[in-house]
Coordinates of C-alpha atoms in Angstrom, one line a residue:
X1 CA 41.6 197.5 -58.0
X2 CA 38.1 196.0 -57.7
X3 CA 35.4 198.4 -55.4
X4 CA 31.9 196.8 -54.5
X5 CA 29.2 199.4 -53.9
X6 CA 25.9 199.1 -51.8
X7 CA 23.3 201.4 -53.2
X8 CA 20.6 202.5 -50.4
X9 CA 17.4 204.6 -50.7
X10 CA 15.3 205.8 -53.6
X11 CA 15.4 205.8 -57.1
X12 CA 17.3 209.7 -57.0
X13 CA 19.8 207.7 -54.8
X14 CA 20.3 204.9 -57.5
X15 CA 21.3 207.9 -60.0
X16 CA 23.8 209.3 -57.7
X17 CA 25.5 205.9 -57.5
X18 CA 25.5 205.5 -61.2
X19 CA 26.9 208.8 -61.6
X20 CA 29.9 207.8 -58.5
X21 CA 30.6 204.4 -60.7
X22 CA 31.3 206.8 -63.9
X23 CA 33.7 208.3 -62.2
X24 CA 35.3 205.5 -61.1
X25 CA 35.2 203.8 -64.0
X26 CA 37.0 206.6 -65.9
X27 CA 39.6 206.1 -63.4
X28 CA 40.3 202.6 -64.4
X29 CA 39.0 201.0 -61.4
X30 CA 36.6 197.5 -62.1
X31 CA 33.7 196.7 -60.0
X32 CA 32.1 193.3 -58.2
X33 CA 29.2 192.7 -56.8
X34 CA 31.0 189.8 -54.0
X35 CA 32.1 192.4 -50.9
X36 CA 34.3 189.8 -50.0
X37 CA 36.2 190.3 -53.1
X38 CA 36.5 194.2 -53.1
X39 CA 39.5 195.8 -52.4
X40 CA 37.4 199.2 -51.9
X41 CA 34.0 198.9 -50.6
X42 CA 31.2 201.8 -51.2
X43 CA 28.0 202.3 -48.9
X44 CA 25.7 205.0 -50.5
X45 CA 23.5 206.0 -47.8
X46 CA 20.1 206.9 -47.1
X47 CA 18.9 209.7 -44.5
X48 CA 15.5 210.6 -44.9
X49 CA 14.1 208.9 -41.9
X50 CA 15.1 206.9 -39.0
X51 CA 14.4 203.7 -40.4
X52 CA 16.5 204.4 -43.8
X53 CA 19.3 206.1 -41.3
X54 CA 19.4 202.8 -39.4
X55 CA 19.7 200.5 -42.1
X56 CA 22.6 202.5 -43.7
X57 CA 24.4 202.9 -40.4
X58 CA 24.1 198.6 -40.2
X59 CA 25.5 198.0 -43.4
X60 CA 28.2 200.7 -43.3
X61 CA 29.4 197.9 -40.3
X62 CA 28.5 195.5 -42.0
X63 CA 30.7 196.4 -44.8
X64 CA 33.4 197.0 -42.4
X65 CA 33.6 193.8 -41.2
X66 CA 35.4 192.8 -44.7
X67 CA 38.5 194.9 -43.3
X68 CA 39.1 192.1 -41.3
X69 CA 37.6 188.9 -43.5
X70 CA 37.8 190.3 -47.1
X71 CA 40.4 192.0 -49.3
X72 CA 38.7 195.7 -48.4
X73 CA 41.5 198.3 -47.8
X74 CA 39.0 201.2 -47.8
X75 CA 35.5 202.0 -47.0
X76 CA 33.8 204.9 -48.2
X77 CA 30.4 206.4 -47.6
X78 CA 28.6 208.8 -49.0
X79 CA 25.7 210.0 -50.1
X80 CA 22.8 211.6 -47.8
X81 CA 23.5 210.4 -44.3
X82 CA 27.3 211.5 -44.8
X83 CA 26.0 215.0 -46.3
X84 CA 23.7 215.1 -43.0
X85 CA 26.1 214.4 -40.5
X86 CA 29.1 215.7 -41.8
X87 CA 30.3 216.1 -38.2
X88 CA 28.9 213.7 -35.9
X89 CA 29.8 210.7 -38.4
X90 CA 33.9 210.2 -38.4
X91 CA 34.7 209.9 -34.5
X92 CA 31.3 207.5 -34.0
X93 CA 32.7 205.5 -36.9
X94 CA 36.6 205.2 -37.1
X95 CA 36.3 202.2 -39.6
X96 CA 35.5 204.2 -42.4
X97 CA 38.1 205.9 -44.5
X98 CA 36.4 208.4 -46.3
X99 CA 33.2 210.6 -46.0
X100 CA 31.6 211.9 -48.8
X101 CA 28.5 214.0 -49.1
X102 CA 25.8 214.4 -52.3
X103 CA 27.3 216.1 -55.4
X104 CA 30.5 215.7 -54.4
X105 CA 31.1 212.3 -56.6
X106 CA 33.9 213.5 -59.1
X107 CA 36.4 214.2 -55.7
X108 CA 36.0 210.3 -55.6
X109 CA 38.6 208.9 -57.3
X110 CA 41.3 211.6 -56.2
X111 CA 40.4 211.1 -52.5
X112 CA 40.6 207.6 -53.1
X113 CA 44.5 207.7 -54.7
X114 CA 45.6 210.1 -52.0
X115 CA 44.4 207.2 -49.0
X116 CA 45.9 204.7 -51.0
X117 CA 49.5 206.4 -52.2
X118 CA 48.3 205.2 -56.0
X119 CA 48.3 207.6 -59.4
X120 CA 44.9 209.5 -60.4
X121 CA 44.7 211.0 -64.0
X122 CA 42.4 213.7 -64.1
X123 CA 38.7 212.8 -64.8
X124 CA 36.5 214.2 -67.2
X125 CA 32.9 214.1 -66.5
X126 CA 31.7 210.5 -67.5
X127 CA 28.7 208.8 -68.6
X128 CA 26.3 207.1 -65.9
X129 CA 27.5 203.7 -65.1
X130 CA 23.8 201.7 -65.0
X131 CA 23.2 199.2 -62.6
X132 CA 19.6 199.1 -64.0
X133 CA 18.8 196.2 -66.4
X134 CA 20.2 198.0 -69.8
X135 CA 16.6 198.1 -71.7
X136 CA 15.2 201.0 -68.5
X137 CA 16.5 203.7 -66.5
X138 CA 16.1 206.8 -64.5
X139 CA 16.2 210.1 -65.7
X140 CA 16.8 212.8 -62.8
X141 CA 15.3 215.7 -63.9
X142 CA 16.5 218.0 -60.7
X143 CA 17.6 217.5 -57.3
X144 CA 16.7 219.2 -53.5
X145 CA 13.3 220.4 -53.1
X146 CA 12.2 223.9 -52.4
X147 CA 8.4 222.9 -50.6
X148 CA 9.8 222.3 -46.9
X149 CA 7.6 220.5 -45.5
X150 CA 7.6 220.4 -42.2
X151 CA 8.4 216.7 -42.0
X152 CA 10.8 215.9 -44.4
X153 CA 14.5 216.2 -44.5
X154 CA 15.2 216.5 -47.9
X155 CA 16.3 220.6 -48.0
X156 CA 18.3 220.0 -44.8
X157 CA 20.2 217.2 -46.7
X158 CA 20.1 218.6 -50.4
X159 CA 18.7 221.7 -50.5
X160 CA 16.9 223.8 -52.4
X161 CA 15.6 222.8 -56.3
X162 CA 18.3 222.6 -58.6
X163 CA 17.0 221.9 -61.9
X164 CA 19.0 220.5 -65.0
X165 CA 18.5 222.5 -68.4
X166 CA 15.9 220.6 -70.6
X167 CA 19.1 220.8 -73.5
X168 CA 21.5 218.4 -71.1
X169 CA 18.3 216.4 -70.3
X170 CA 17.5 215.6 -73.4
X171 CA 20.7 214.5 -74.6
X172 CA 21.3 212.3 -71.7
X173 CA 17.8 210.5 -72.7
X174 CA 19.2 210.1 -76.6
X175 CA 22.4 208.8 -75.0
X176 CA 20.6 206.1 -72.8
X177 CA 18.5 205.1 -75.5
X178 CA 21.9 204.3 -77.7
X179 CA 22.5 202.2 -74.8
X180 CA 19.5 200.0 -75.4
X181 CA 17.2 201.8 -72.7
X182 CA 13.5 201.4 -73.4
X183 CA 11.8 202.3 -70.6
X184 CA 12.8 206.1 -69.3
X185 CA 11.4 206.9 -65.8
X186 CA 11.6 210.7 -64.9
X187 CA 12.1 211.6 -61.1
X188 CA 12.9 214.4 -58.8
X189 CA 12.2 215.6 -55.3
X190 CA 9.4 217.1 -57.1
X191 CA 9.1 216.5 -60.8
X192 CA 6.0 218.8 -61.7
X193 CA 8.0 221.9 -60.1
X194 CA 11.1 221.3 -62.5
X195 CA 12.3 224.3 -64.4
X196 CA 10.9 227.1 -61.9
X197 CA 14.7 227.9 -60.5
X198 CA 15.6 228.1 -64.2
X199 CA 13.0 229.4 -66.1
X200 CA 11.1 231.1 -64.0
X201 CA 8.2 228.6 -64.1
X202 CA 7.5 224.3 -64.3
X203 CA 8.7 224.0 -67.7
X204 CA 7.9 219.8 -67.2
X205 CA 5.1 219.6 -70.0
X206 CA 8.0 220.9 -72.9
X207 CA 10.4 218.4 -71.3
X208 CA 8.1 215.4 -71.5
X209 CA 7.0 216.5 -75.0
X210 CA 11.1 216.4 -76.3
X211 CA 11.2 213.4 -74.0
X212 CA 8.4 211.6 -76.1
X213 CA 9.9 212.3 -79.6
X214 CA 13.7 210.6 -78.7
X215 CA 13.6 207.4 -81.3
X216 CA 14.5 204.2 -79.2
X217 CA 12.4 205.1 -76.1
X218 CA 9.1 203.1 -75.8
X219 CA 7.9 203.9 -72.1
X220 CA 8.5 207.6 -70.8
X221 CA 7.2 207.3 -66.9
X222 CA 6.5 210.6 -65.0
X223 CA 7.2 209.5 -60.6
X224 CA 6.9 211.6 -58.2
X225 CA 4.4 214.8 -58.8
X226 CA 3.7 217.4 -56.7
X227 CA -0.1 217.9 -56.5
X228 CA -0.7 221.4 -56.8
X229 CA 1.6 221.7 -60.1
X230 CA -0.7 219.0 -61.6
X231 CA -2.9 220.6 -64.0
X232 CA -5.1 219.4 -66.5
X233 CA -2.4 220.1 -69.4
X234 CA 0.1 218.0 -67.8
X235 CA -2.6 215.5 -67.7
X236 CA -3.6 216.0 -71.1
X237 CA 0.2 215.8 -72.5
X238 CA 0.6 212.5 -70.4
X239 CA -2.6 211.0 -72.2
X240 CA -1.8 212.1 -75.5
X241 CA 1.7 211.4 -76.0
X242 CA 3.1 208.6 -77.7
X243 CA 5.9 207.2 -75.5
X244 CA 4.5 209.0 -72.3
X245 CA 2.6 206.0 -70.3
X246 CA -0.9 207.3 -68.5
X247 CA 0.7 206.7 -64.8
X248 CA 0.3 209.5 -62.5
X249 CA 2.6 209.2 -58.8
X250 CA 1.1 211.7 -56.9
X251 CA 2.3 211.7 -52.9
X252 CA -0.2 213.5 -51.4
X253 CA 0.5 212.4 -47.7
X254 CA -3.3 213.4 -46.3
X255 CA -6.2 214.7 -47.5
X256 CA -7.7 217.3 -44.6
X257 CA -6.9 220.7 -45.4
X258 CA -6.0 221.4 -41.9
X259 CA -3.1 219.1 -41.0
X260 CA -2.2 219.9 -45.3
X261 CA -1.7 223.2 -44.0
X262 CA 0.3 222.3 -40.8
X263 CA 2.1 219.9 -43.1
X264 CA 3.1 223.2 -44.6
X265 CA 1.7 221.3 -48.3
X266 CA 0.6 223.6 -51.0
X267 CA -2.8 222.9 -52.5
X268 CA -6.1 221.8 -50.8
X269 CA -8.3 218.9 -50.9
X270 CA -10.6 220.5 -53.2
X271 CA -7.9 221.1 -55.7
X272 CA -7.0 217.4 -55.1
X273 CA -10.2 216.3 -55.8
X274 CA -10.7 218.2 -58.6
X275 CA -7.7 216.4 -60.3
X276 CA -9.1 213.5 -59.4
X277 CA -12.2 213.9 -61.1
X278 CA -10.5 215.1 -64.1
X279 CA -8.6 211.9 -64.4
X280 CA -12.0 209.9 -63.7
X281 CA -14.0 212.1 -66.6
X282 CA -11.5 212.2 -69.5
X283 CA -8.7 209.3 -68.3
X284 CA -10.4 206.4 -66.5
X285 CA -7.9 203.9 -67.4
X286 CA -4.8 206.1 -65.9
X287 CA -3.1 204.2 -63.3
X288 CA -3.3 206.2 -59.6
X289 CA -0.3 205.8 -57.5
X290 CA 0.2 207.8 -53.9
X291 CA 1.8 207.7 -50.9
X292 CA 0.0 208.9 -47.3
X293 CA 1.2 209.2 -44.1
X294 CA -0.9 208.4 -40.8
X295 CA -0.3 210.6 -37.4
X296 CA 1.1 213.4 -38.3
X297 CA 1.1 215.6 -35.0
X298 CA -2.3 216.5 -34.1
X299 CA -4.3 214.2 -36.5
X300 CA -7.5 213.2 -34.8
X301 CA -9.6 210.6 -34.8
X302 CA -12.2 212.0 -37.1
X303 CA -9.4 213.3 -39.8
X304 CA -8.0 209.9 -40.2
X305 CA -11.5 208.5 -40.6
X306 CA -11.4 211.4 -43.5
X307 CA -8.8 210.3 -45.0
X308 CA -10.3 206.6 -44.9
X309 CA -13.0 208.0 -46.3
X310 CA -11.6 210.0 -49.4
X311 CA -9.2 206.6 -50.4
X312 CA -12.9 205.0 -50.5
X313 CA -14.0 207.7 -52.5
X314 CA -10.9 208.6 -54.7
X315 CA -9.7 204.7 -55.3
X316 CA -6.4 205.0 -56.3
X317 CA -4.5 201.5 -58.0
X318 CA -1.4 201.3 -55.7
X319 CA -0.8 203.7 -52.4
X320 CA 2.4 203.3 -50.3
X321 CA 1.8 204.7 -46.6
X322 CA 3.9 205.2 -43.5
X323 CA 3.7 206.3 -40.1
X324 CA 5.0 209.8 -39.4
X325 CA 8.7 209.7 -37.8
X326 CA 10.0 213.0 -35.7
X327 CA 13.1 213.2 -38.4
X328 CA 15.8 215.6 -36.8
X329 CA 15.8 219.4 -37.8
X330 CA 12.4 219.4 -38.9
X331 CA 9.7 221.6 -37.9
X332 CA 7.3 218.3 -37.4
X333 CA 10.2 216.9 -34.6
X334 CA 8.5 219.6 -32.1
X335 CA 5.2 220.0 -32.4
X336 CA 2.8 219.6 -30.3
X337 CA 0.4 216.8 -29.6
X338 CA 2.4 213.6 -30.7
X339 CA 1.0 210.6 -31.4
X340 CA 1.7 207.5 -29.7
X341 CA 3.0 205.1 -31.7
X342 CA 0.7 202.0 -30.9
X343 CA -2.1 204.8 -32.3
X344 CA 0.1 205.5 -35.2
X345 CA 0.9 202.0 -35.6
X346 CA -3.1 201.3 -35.9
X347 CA -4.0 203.8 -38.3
X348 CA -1.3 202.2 -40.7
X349 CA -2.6 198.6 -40.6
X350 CA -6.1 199.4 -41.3
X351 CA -5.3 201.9 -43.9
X352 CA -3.7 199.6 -45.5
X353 CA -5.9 196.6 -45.0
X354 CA -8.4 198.9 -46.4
X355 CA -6.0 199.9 -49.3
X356 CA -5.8 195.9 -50.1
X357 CA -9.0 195.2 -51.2
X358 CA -9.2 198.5 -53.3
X359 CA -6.4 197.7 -55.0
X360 CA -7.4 194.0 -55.9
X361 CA -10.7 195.5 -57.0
X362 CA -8.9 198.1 -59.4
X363 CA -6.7 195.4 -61.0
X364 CA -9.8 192.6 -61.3
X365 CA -11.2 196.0 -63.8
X366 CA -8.2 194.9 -66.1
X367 CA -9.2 191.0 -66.3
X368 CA -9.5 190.1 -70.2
X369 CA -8.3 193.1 -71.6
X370 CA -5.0 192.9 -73.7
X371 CA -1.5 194.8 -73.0
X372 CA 2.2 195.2 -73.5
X373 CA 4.3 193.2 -71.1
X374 CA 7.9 194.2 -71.1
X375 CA 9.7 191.3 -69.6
X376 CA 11.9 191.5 -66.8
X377 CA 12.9 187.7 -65.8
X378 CA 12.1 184.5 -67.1
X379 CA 11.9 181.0 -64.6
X380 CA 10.6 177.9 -64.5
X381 CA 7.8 179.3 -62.6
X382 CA 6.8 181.8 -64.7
X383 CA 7.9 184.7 -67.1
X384 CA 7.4 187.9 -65.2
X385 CA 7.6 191.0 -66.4
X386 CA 5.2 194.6 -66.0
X387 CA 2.8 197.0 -68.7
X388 CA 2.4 200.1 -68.6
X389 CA 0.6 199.9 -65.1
X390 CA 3.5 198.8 -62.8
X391 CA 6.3 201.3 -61.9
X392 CA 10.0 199.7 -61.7
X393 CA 10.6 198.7 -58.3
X394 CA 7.7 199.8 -56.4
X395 CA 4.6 198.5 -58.3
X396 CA 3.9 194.3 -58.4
X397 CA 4.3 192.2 -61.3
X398 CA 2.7 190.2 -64.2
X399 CA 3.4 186.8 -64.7
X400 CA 2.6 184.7 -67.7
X401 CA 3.3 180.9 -68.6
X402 CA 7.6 180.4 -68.8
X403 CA 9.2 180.6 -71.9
X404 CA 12.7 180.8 -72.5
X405 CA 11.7 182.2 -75.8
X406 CA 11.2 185.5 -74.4
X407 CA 14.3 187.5 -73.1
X408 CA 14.5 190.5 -70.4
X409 CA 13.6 193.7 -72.6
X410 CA 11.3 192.2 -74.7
X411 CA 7.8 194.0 -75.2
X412 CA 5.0 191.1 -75.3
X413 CA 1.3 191.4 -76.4
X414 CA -0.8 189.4 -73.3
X415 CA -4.5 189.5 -71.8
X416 CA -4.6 189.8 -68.6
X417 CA -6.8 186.9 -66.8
X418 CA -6.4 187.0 -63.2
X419 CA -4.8 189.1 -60.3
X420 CA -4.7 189.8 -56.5
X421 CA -4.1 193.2 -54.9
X422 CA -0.1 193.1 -55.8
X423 CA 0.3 191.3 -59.1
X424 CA -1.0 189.8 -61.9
X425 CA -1.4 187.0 -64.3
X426 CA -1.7 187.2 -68.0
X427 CA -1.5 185.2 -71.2
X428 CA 0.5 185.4 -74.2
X429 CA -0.8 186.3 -77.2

C-alpha cells in the first residue's frame, strides 16, 4: 500500500518523520509524494504556536478531503499538535483514523494493520528514511528542553531534555555519511545543553570533536545554541575544527535583562555581549544567526528601542523575528500588560526593515572573496547552491552562471561578486 506524508514544523520535526518512514518502510509499505494517489495519508504536525497549530489543523482537512476524491483509506496524524491535544483532538476531528503523539513512531505500522484487518511482522528499529537531498542531513542530538521559558511550549509538548549517548550519535553520523551525506547539521531544542541529563554536564564540544573526524562528512553545522552554554571553547572548537563550519545560531529572543529575566532566559546581556565580542576579536568572519521576538508582555517603548539599538550595535548576518503569541499552558498566556497587536505588529516591521539593510551590508563584506558552493539545483536561470554561510532551509542562496555540468552535491570553488540582503551571486572558478 502506498502512504503520502506531509512533514510540518522545524528541522527536529523533519527527523521525526524520517524516523516514522523507517518504520514504515520496514513494514513493507512504499511511499508517494501525489496525496491523491496514497492509500494512507500522514500529516505530521506542528504545535508550537498558533500560527503552526493553524496551518497543521488546515492540512490535516485538507488531507482528508482525499477520503472522498483519492484512494486514502486512512489518515493519520501525529506528531506535536496530536501529543498536545491528545484529548480535545478525536471528537473535533472524526475524519482522522489514528492519533499519534511524539516518540510513539514504532506503534505505527501495528496501529495501522489493526484499522486496516492486514498482517504486521514485527519491526526492528530501522534506519532514518531521508527526505533530505542525499549529500545533507540533520543530526538530532536530543529532544524536549529543560529551560521553560515562559513562552514556549516545547516542555508541555515534549518534555524535559532527553539527550542521545555521544556512542549512538556518532554512529548514526558514520551511517549517514555511507549514504552519501556531506553536509551534517546538528539540532536540538537546545544544542549547547546536550549531555547535562546524561553526563552530568554539556558534553557538546566532545561530540562536535568525534563529529569532525567521521571520513565522508565535509560540513558539520551547529543550529540552535543556547546563549549562556556558549563559551569561548565552544567557539574555539567551532573555529578550529576541520569539518565544523564557523556558523553560530544563537536565539536570543531580546536583549534587556529585565524582560530576559521575565522571559525566564538564563544569561544576561552582558554575557551576550561579551560572546559577541569574542566572536568579533578572534572570529570576524563567523556567520551570526538569531532569532528575536518583539512584545513580549510588558516590553516598553524604550526596551524595544534597546533592542534596536544592540542589533545596530551587535550586527548579526541573518536574524529571524516574530511577534510574541499567548501559546496555551504557558506562563507568558497570563501576564500582565499585553500588547496590542497593531503595537506588536509595528515593532516587527521596523525591526526587520532595520534588520534588511544590516544584513545586505554584512553580505556586500563578502564581495570578491572566494568560497565553496555546494550546489543544490541547477536551471536555466541559474545554478544555485549555498557556502558555508547559509544554513539549509532558513538562510538565502548563491547563484552562479547555469551549467548542467555541475550536479546537486557538488562542492564548487566561486567568488562571490554581488548580493542583496537574502542572497547572493558568485562566479565559478
Amino acid at each position: 500500500m502506498k502512504i503520502g506524508v506531509i512533514s510540518l514544523g522545524c528541522a527536529k520535526n523533519q527527523v521525526d518523520t524520517q524516523t516514522m518512514l523507517g518504520y514504515l518502510k520496514s513494514a513493507g509499505y512504499t511511499f508517494t509524494p501525489e496525496p491523491e494517489e496514497a492509500d494512507i495519508l500522514i500529516v505530521n504536525t506542528c504545535g508550537f504556536i498558533t500560527s503552526a497549530k493553524e496551518e497543521s489543523i488546515e492540512a490535516i482537512f485538507e488531507m482528508a478531503q482525499y477520503k472522498e476524491t483519492g484512494n486514502c483509506k486512512l489518515l493519520v496524524v501525529t506528531g506535536c499538535l496530536s501529543e498536545r491535544y491528545r484529548k480535545e483532538l478525536p471528537p473535533e476531528m472524526p475524519e482522522v483514523d489514528i492519533f499519534l503523539g511524539v516518540r510513539e513512531y514504532e506503534k505505527l505500522p501495528r496501529l495501522i494493520a489493526e484499522k486496516l484487518n492486514l498482517p504486521c511482522s514485527p519491526v526492528i528499529q530501522p534506519e532514518r528514511l531521508l527526505v533530505t537531498p542525499p549529500y545533507r542531513a540533520y543530526l538530532r542530538i536530543g529532544d524536549g528542553c529543560n529551560n521553560h521559558c515562559a513562552y514556549c511550549a516545547i516542555p508541555i509538548i515534549r518534555g524535559n531534555l532527553v539527550s542521545t549517548p555521544i556512542e549512538q550519535l556518532i554512529d548514526e553520523a558514520k551511517a549517514l555519511a555511507d549514504l552519501g551525506v556531506t553536509e551534517l547539521s546538528v539540532i536540538a531544542q537546545d544544542t549547547s545543553g546536550y549531555g547535562k541529563d546524561l553526563y552530568g554536564e554539556p558534553r557538546l564540544i566532545p561530540l562536535l570533536k568525534e563529529l569532525d573526524r567521521i571520513d565522508g562528512l565535509k560540513w558539520v553545522r551547529l543550529l540552535y545554541t543556547y546563549p549562556d552554554t556558549v563559551t569561548p571553547a565552544l567557539l574555539d572548537t567551532l573555529a578550529e575544527g576541520e569539518k565544523l563550519v564557523p556558523y553560530l545560531d544563537m536565539p536570543l529572543q531580546h536583549c534587556n535583562d529585565d524582560i530576559l529575566r521575565r522571559m525566564h532566559r538564563r544569561g544576561t546581556k552582558a554575557h551576550i555581549e561579551s560572546v559577541l565580542d569574542h566572536i568579533r576579536k578572534h572570529y570576524p568572519d563567523f556567520t551570526l544567526r538569531t532569532t528575536m521576538m518583539v512584545g513580549f508582555p510588558g516590553e516598553t517603548d524604550a526596551q524595544f528601542e534597546e533592542l534596536m539599538q544592540f542589533l545596530r550595535d551587535y550586527p548579526f548576518d541573518r536574524v529571524g523575528a516574530f511577534a510574541f503569541s499567548p501559546e496555551e499552558g504557558t506562563q507568558a498566556e497570563t501576564m500582565p500588560d499585553q500588547i496590542a497587536d497593531e503595537v506588536k505588529e509595528a515593532r516587527l516591521v521596523a525591526l526587520m526593515e532595520q534588520q534588511q539593510s544590516i544584513s545586505e551590508e554584512r553580505n556586500k563584506r563578502w564581495i570578491g572573496r572566494e568560497l565553496t558552493m555546494l550546489v543544490e539545483e541547477t536551471g536555466m536561470d541559474g545554478t544555485y547552491g549555498r557556502t558555508v554561510r547559509e544554513a539549509p532551509d532558513a538562510d538565502g542562496m548563491v547563484c552562479v552562471a547555469p551549467s548542467f555540468r555541475h550536479e546537486p552535491g557538488q562542492y564548487l570553488p566561486i567568488r562571490l561578486t554581488g548580493g542583496d540582503a537574502y542572497d547572493m551571486i558568485g562566479e565559478c572558478l
